[in-house]
């Protein structure tokens, strides 16, 4: 899966799971301040991404995620390790 | 202390507001239909249900909606309607002097099914969403309604299956009597799920012979009745003390004279006539009303063989054959935790419109239930005071007395 595919898939998961409009899905967007997610959403976001990409994300690594770019990077890391 | 109802809201298989539902009940319509998806379930014998057909909660913020199961959505819409009708400013309520008192039979069965399906397919809790628990906890309906209303205050989530919302209303009346509260938002909700029908079918209490004629069942008090039909919905009322109502110049819809809820402690599923009687008499005593002053009894009568007969005998022992009696289950099915409040709301409409709604599908009265003055047709009558009864698994009886204003 290349970077563009990851971005598309993550964006789609966030749109469907959290009703975030497309125009807000910018790499620099802060998940909490800009996209309106909270701690409960963060937990479910990880579940949705794990389900979408059939992967297991390290709980501690997730704690450092702040922006959408961080999410793309996190998924990319796990995907590249797996391949 | 005088307690009044100033707002009502409901969601039912016959409509999503009081006016529509009452008009359709007046036309003797039924909200029961064949549930095709259920016909593929092994061992599912009752294939009838009463779903709420359509509704929209998209106007609620996502963070409010995300923890809502279907039953919480129904309860929230009914609560918003009740609050609007009562013109109750939630934010102006004195902190600690208002209580939200709403329940359901269980947490969301749809969510529980999805949770367990995934749990067993994955061999553990992997992949479960955090909101699953928030939809399936026992006080989910009450907490979600608090979110929908932005209600801050006291909260209770009474739970007694088919008497949940009637018990919530009577409990609300009791709480207002203490002087500790000014306002109670009371009611209950349940969502339609095949398991709810199966629960009754397992004990031979669900209708199974009318799958090809959905609107012929349930048949309360009828000789050919074969069990209940489960539906879904929500019923919510705004109750307040007279002083509070007057202070804010609110209009009363009805007065709650009193009520009683008792458990028989004898049997989980077999209704006990003596306890039903005792509950009705206890409610009359608490309301300071004589049986002869009750103009109408709204029966629980779900269409089960044993339940209807026992209820008919208990009702006769309190009222003889003089007082008109009917059940609304033939129109609306059995909405479990919601039915008590929904039926109380429609009984208020009967008082306001001077008409008593008959029992739908009561074509031939069962000789075992014959003693009562059954309503087989609507009757135009001035109705001042009504009793609404409900009974539940677990041996619970509730009896609520309302008067017109």
XYZ file of C-alpha atoms in Angstrom:
488
model
C 0.000 0.000 0.000
C 1.544 3.341 -1.029
C 1.290 6.657 0.814
C -1.576 7.953 -1.288
C -3.594 4.833 -0.715
C -2.990 5.098 3.034
C -4.095 8.738 3.073
C -7.254 7.911 1.146
C -8.130 4.963 3.338
C -7.478 6.835 6.603
C -9.520 9.810 5.400
C -12.371 7.580 4.389
C -12.336 5.834 7.783
C -12.434 9.200 9.576
C -15.212 10.527 7.377
C -17.354 7.461 7.897
C -16.520 6.877 11.542
C -16.600 10.455 12.791
C -18.498 12.409 10.148
C -15.544 14.708 9.473
C -16.064 16.738 6.284
C -13.468 16.247 3.531
C -12.260 19.833 3.558
C -11.095 19.489 7.162
C -8.966 16.447 6.436
C -5.645 18.258 6.086
C -2.349 16.613 7.098
C -1.589 19.342 9.642
C -5.063 19.156 11.225
C -4.952 18.456 14.952
C -7.230 15.510 15.736
C -8.669 17.167 18.807
C -8.571 20.923 18.212
C -9.309 20.898 14.469
C -11.239 17.693 13.830
C -13.261 17.706 17.054
C -12.287 14.257 18.265
C -12.006 13.463 21.977
C -10.474 10.674 24.048
C -13.384 8.313 23.367
C -13.089 8.933 19.630
C -9.325 8.365 19.763
C -9.887 4.879 21.180
C -12.440 4.049 18.510
C -10.294 5.577 15.761
C -7.560 3.070 16.548
C -10.092 0.224 16.474
C -11.414 1.411 13.107
C -7.907 1.736 11.639
C -6.854 -1.669 12.981
C -9.933 -3.143 11.410
C -9.501 -1.276 8.110
C -5.805 -2.132 7.712
C -5.903 -5.502 9.485
C -3.079 -4.482 11.791
C -2.301 -4.139 15.476
C -1.169 -0.717 16.690
C 1.039 -0.312 19.741
C -0.961 1.492 22.446
C 1.984 3.626 23.609
C 2.806 4.702 20.057
C -0.767 5.946 19.662
C -0.328 8.299 22.623
C 2.045 10.457 20.579
C -0.378 10.918 17.685
C -1.625 14.507 17.436
C -2.187 15.377 13.787
C -3.647 13.634 10.790
C -0.118 13.371 9.364
C 0.836 11.479 12.543
C -1.969 9.019 11.770
C -0.780 8.551 8.173
C 2.763 7.986 9.463
C 1.612 5.519 12.111
C -0.318 3.437 9.599
C 2.592 3.677 7.147
C 5.071 2.440 9.758
C 2.965 -0.568 10.667
C 2.265 -1.331 7.002
C 5.936 -1.163 6.032
C 6.980 -3.363 9.000
C 4.411 -5.905 7.924
C 5.591 -5.925 4.309
C -48.660 17.571 46.989
C -50.403 17.961 43.638
C -48.427 16.688 40.664
C -49.181 17.610 37.069
C -48.059 16.465 33.654
C -47.152 19.416 31.478
C -45.518 17.716 28.508
C -45.700 14.386 26.711
C -43.708 12.791 23.940
C -43.794 9.406 22.293
C -42.392 7.323 19.485
C -44.444 4.332 18.389
C -45.148 2.012 15.473
C -48.148 4.221 14.717
C -46.279 7.501 14.616
C -43.789 9.804 16.213
C -45.988 12.388 17.888
C -48.995 12.261 20.188
C -51.434 13.828 17.746
C -50.678 11.398 14.908
C -50.697 8.340 17.134
C -53.993 9.290 18.760
C -55.606 9.954 15.367
C -54.446 6.569 14.069
C -55.623 4.785 17.203
C -58.966 6.542 16.766
C -59.099 5.087 13.247
C -58.407 1.709 14.836
C -55.194 1.209 12.872
C -52.521 -1.319 13.748
C -48.756 -0.828 13.604
C -48.007 -4.547 13.524
C -46.279 -6.056 10.502
C -44.589 -9.234 9.276
C -40.873 -9.132 10.108
C -39.363 -10.864 7.080
C -35.743 -10.910 8.390
C -36.903 -12.838 11.449
C -38.232 -15.661 9.264
C -34.633 -16.742 8.584
C -33.810 -17.241 12.268
C -33.798 -20.814 13.519
C -36.422 -21.329 16.210
C -38.044 -17.916 15.705
C -41.758 -18.736 15.769
C -43.221 -15.269 16.280
C -42.583 -13.292 13.100
C -44.621 -10.215 13.966
C -43.376 -6.916 15.302
C -44.233 -3.253 15.586
C -41.259 -1.172 14.401
C -41.045 2.610 14.511
C -40.973 3.255 10.772
C -38.718 6.263 10.356
C -37.177 9.047 12.323
C -34.288 11.466 12.146
C -31.742 12.242 14.846
C -29.148 13.795 12.541
C -29.789 17.218 14.088
C -28.128 16.006 17.283
C -24.391 16.546 17.546
C -22.265 13.517 16.650
C -20.782 13.363 20.147
C -24.333 13.154 21.497
C -25.423 10.520 18.964
C -22.369 8.268 19.041
C -23.335 6.505 22.279
C -26.989 6.109 21.311
C -28.537 2.816 20.414
C -31.908 2.811 18.683
C -33.744 2.836 22.025
C -31.787 5.875 23.197
C -32.564 7.672 19.948
C -36.269 6.953 20.387
C -36.145 8.082 24.021
C -34.279 11.259 23.122
C -36.798 12.247 20.450
C -39.729 11.572 22.786
C -38.017 13.550 25.561
C -37.357 16.518 23.297
C -41.032 16.515 22.250
C -42.162 16.405 25.882
C -39.808 19.208 26.906
C -40.962 21.323 23.966
C -44.623 20.804 24.748
C -44.041 21.683 28.403
C -42.004 24.731 27.305
C -39.523 23.619 29.933
C -36.241 25.511 29.921
C -33.824 22.790 30.928
C -31.063 25.282 31.722
C -33.294 27.259 34.051
C -34.064 24.293 36.331
C -32.713 24.657 39.852
C -29.672 22.379 40.142
C -30.528 19.291 42.172
C -34.285 19.886 42.103
C -34.982 18.117 38.832
C -34.555 14.423 38.179
C -34.438 12.399 35.011
C -36.018 8.998 35.586
C -35.972 6.773 32.482
C -35.328 3.126 31.847
C -35.361 0.215 29.440
C -35.709 -3.552 29.782
C -32.008 -4.177 29.122
C -29.183 -2.369 27.403
C -29.499 -2.290 23.606
C -30.062 -5.879 22.366
C -28.900 -4.902 18.865
C -25.587 -3.684 20.289
C -25.227 -6.686 22.576
C -25.789 -9.016 19.622
C -23.148 -7.246 17.530
C -20.723 -7.199 20.471
C -21.058 -10.902 21.190
C -21.024 -11.904 17.528
C -17.660 -10.157 17.144
C -16.415 -11.424 20.497
C -16.986 -15.042 19.550
C -15.793 -14.702 15.962
C -12.529 -13.117 17.128
C -12.204 -15.326 20.179
C -12.048 -12.332 22.513
C -12.683 -8.596 22.853
C -10.354 -7.517 20.031
C -11.827 -4.825 17.820
C -14.662 -3.717 20.085
C -15.630 -0.074 19.932
C -15.714 1.895 23.175
C -19.255 3.042 22.464
C -20.561 -0.552 22.534
C -20.623 -0.531 26.307
C -22.188 2.937 26.383
C -25.063 1.600 24.283
C -25.543 -1.559 26.288
C -25.180 -0.442 29.899
C -28.432 -0.539 31.838
C -28.721 3.218 32.317
C -27.815 3.976 28.707
C -31.237 5.401 27.827
C -31.297 7.762 30.806
C -27.727 8.974 30.303
C -28.202 9.482 26.576
C -31.389 11.473 27.130
C -29.447 13.641 29.595
C -26.936 14.305 26.797
C -29.655 15.037 24.252
C -31.370 17.500 26.592
C -28.125 18.909 28.052
C -29.712 18.016 31.357
C -27.612 18.401 34.495
C -29.197 17.100 37.653
C -30.257 13.924 39.369
C -30.693 10.731 37.360
C -32.298 7.371 38.006
C -32.696 4.435 35.623
C -35.491 2.224 36.906
C -35.674 -1.138 35.215
C -38.569 -3.585 35.461
C -39.174 -4.741 31.876
C -42.781 -4.050 30.858
C -43.505 -1.849 33.869
C -40.369 0.282 33.521
C -41.947 3.517 32.335
C -45.099 3.255 34.438
C -42.889 2.585 37.447
C -40.704 5.566 36.476
C -43.799 7.779 36.478
C -45.039 6.498 39.837
C -41.557 6.774 41.283
C -41.491 10.323 39.951
C -44.784 11.056 41.694
C -43.328 9.675 44.941
C -40.171 11.748 44.580
C -42.205 14.910 44.041
C -44.218 14.095 47.191
C -41.010 14.284 49.238
C -40.600 17.960 48.420
C -37.026 17.337 47.359
C -37.740 17.873 43.659
C -39.752 20.249 41.470
C -39.592 18.396 38.156
C -39.327 14.799 36.984
C -38.711 13.751 33.393
C -40.017 10.190 33.436
C -40.483 7.391 30.943
C -38.925 4.486 29.163
C -37.917 3.039 25.828
C -37.129 -0.237 24.118
C -35.971 -1.215 20.643
C -37.390 -4.019 18.551
C -35.212 -7.113 18.361
C -36.095 -10.730 17.519
C -34.749 -11.812 20.883
C -37.437 -9.802 22.652
C -40.088 -11.796 20.791
C -38.186 -15.040 21.375
C -38.051 -14.432 25.132
C -41.838 -14.551 25.206
C -42.091 -17.355 22.663
C -39.908 -19.580 24.832
C -42.550 -19.404 27.562
C -45.399 -19.734 24.994
C -46.493 -16.139 25.500
C -45.818 -14.775 21.988
C -48.295 -14.839 19.099
C -47.373 -17.480 16.497
C -50.584 -18.240 14.591
C -51.093 -14.910 12.877
C -47.795 -14.559 10.995
C -49.755 -14.423 7.740
C -52.297 -11.911 9.127
C -50.135 -9.450 11.082
C -52.839 -6.968 11.941
C -55.090 -9.635 13.465
C -52.711 -9.964 16.391
C -52.341 -9.371 19.267
C -55.936 -9.938 20.407
C -56.315 -8.778 24.014
C -59.171 -10.537 25.876
C -60.305 -12.269 22.658
C -61.106 -15.957 22.734
C -58.715 -16.580 19.821
C -55.754 -14.686 21.268
C -52.491 -16.620 21.124
C -49.930 -14.329 22.694
C -48.338 -10.929 22.553
C -46.569 -9.100 19.727
C -43.488 -7.101 20.609
C -43.091 -3.571 19.288
C -40.768 -0.712 20.095
C -40.991 2.882 21.115
C -40.549 5.485 23.794
C -42.869 7.380 26.092
C -41.800 10.364 28.162
C -43.704 12.799 30.375
C -42.756 15.999 32.155
C -44.095 15.908 35.703
C -43.942 18.822 38.076
C -45.315 20.074 41.336
C -48.233 22.467 41.152
C -46.135 25.224 42.717
C -43.396 24.862 40.113
C -45.893 24.669 37.272
C -47.669 27.839 38.471
C -44.390 29.680 38.994
C -43.497 29.277 35.342
C -47.071 29.663 34.067
C -47.075 26.238 32.444
C -50.261 24.573 31.219
C -51.249 21.263 32.834
C -52.310 18.366 30.587
C -53.394 16.088 33.421
C -52.885 15.471 37.103
C -51.183 12.395 38.475
C -53.329 11.475 41.440
C -51.092 8.650 42.579
C -49.899 5.173 41.877
C -48.381 2.045 43.259
C -45.851 -0.608 42.207
C -45.595 -3.944 43.967
C -43.815 -7.239 43.431
C -45.593 -10.497 44.271
C -42.567 -12.514 45.321
C -44.351 -15.655 44.120
C -43.403 -16.366 40.545
C -41.223 -14.845 37.840
C -43.664 -15.240 34.948
C -47.076 -16.316 36.262
C -49.084 -13.218 37.104
C -50.716 -13.299 40.536
C -54.285 -12.031 40.660
C -54.095 -11.045 44.316
C -51.075 -8.853 43.741
C -52.662 -7.182 40.726
C -55.717 -6.405 42.851
C -53.586 -5.224 45.720
C -51.646 -2.886 43.447
C -54.838 -1.347 42.065
C -56.267 -0.902 45.561
C -53.004 0.509 46.838
C -52.963 3.040 43.981
C -56.561 4.047 44.756
C -55.664 4.504 48.421
C -52.579 6.540 47.638
C -54.507 8.683 45.172
C -57.373 9.096 47.650
C -59.817 7.980 44.955
C -62.687 5.461 45.212
C -62.936 2.676 42.641
C -66.388 3.974 41.683
C -64.828 7.294 40.674
C -62.579 5.696 38.063
C -64.211 6.285 34.663
C -61.930 4.067 32.606
C -59.294 1.397 33.117
C -56.521 1.094 30.582
C -55.542 -2.551 30.822
C -52.080 -3.977 30.273
C -53.703 -6.962 28.450
C -51.037 -8.019 25.970
C -53.002 -10.871 24.412
C -51.551 -13.782 26.381
C -53.863 -16.562 27.550
C -52.980 -16.487 31.203
C -52.076 -12.817 31.607
C -55.302 -11.430 30.164
C -57.501 -13.815 32.156
C -55.729 -13.082 35.415
C -55.854 -9.350 34.766
C -59.557 -9.513 33.866
C -60.314 -11.272 37.147
C -58.227 -8.854 39.184
C -59.779 -5.840 37.469
C -63.277 -7.242 37.998
C -62.620 -7.767 41.694
C -61.812 -4.067 42.049
C -64.284 -2.525 39.578
C -67.048 -5.100 38.985
C -68.609 -4.776 35.537
C -69.344 -1.069 35.576
C -66.111 0.542 34.533
C -65.117 0.561 30.842
C -61.898 -1.337 30.163
C -59.710 -1.549 27.074
C -56.173 -2.371 26.020
C -54.140 -0.545 23.381
C -51.874 -3.510 22.625
C -54.004 -4.489 19.605
C -53.058 -1.179 17.973
C -49.513 -0.728 19.200
C -48.236 -4.154 20.188
C -46.216 -4.438 23.350
C -43.435 -1.864 23.501
C -42.120 -3.316 26.779
C -40.388 -0.613 28.829
C -42.152 2.109 26.852
C -45.729 0.871 27.017
C -46.705 2.233 30.438
C -45.875 5.845 29.593
C -47.272 5.567 26.048
C -50.558 4.197 27.360
C -50.748 6.862 30.069
C -50.181 9.552 27.428
C -52.945 8.121 25.228
C -55.257 7.832 28.246
C -54.717 11.569 28.777
C -55.698 12.136 25.135
C -58.847 10.077 25.710
C -59.763 12.340 28.641
C -59.047 15.476 26.624
C -61.090 14.266 23.650
C -63.936 12.666 25.645
C -63.562 9.388 23.827
C -62.616 5.934 25.047
C -60.612 3.849 22.598
C -61.726 0.250 22.212
C -59.615 -2.910 22.297
C -58.566 -3.679 18.718
C -59.061 -7.287 17.573
C -61.474 -8.025 20.408
C -64.040 -9.731 18.198
C -65.231 -12.429 20.574
C -64.672 -11.923 24.277
C -63.092 -14.903 26.006
C -65.642 -16.353 28.480
C -62.845 -16.287 31.055
C -62.595 -12.516 30.642
C -66.284 -11.810 30.146
C -66.967 -10.141 33.495
C -65.558 -6.772 32.496
C -67.244 -3.948 30.610
C -65.070 -4.375 27.536
C -64.890 -1.641 24.948
C -65.368 -3.290 21.562
C -66.154 0.057 19.946
C -65.000 3.534 20.826
C -67.350 5.322 23.200
C -67.883 9.034 23.540
C -67.862 9.723 27.240
C -66.760 12.424 29.606
C -63.832 10.952 31.433
C -62.497 12.570 34.567
C -60.287 9.931 36.204
C -58.536 6.918 34.677
C -56.408 4.060 35.927
C -53.605 2.642 33.783
C -52.241 -0.783 34.693
C -49.117 -2.639 33.646
C -47.562 -5.956 34.611
C -44.109 -7.393 34.042
C -41.975 -10.498 34.263
C -40.438 -10.596 37.690
C -43.881 -10.380 39.290
C -44.171 -6.589 39.110
C -47.510 -4.789 38.965
C -48.012 -1.053 38.491
C -51.151 0.988 38.741
C -51.261 4.679 37.897
C -54.172 7.077 38.399
C -54.552 10.193 36.261
C -57.223 12.863 36.218
C -58.275 15.389 33.635
C -57.730 19.079 34.335
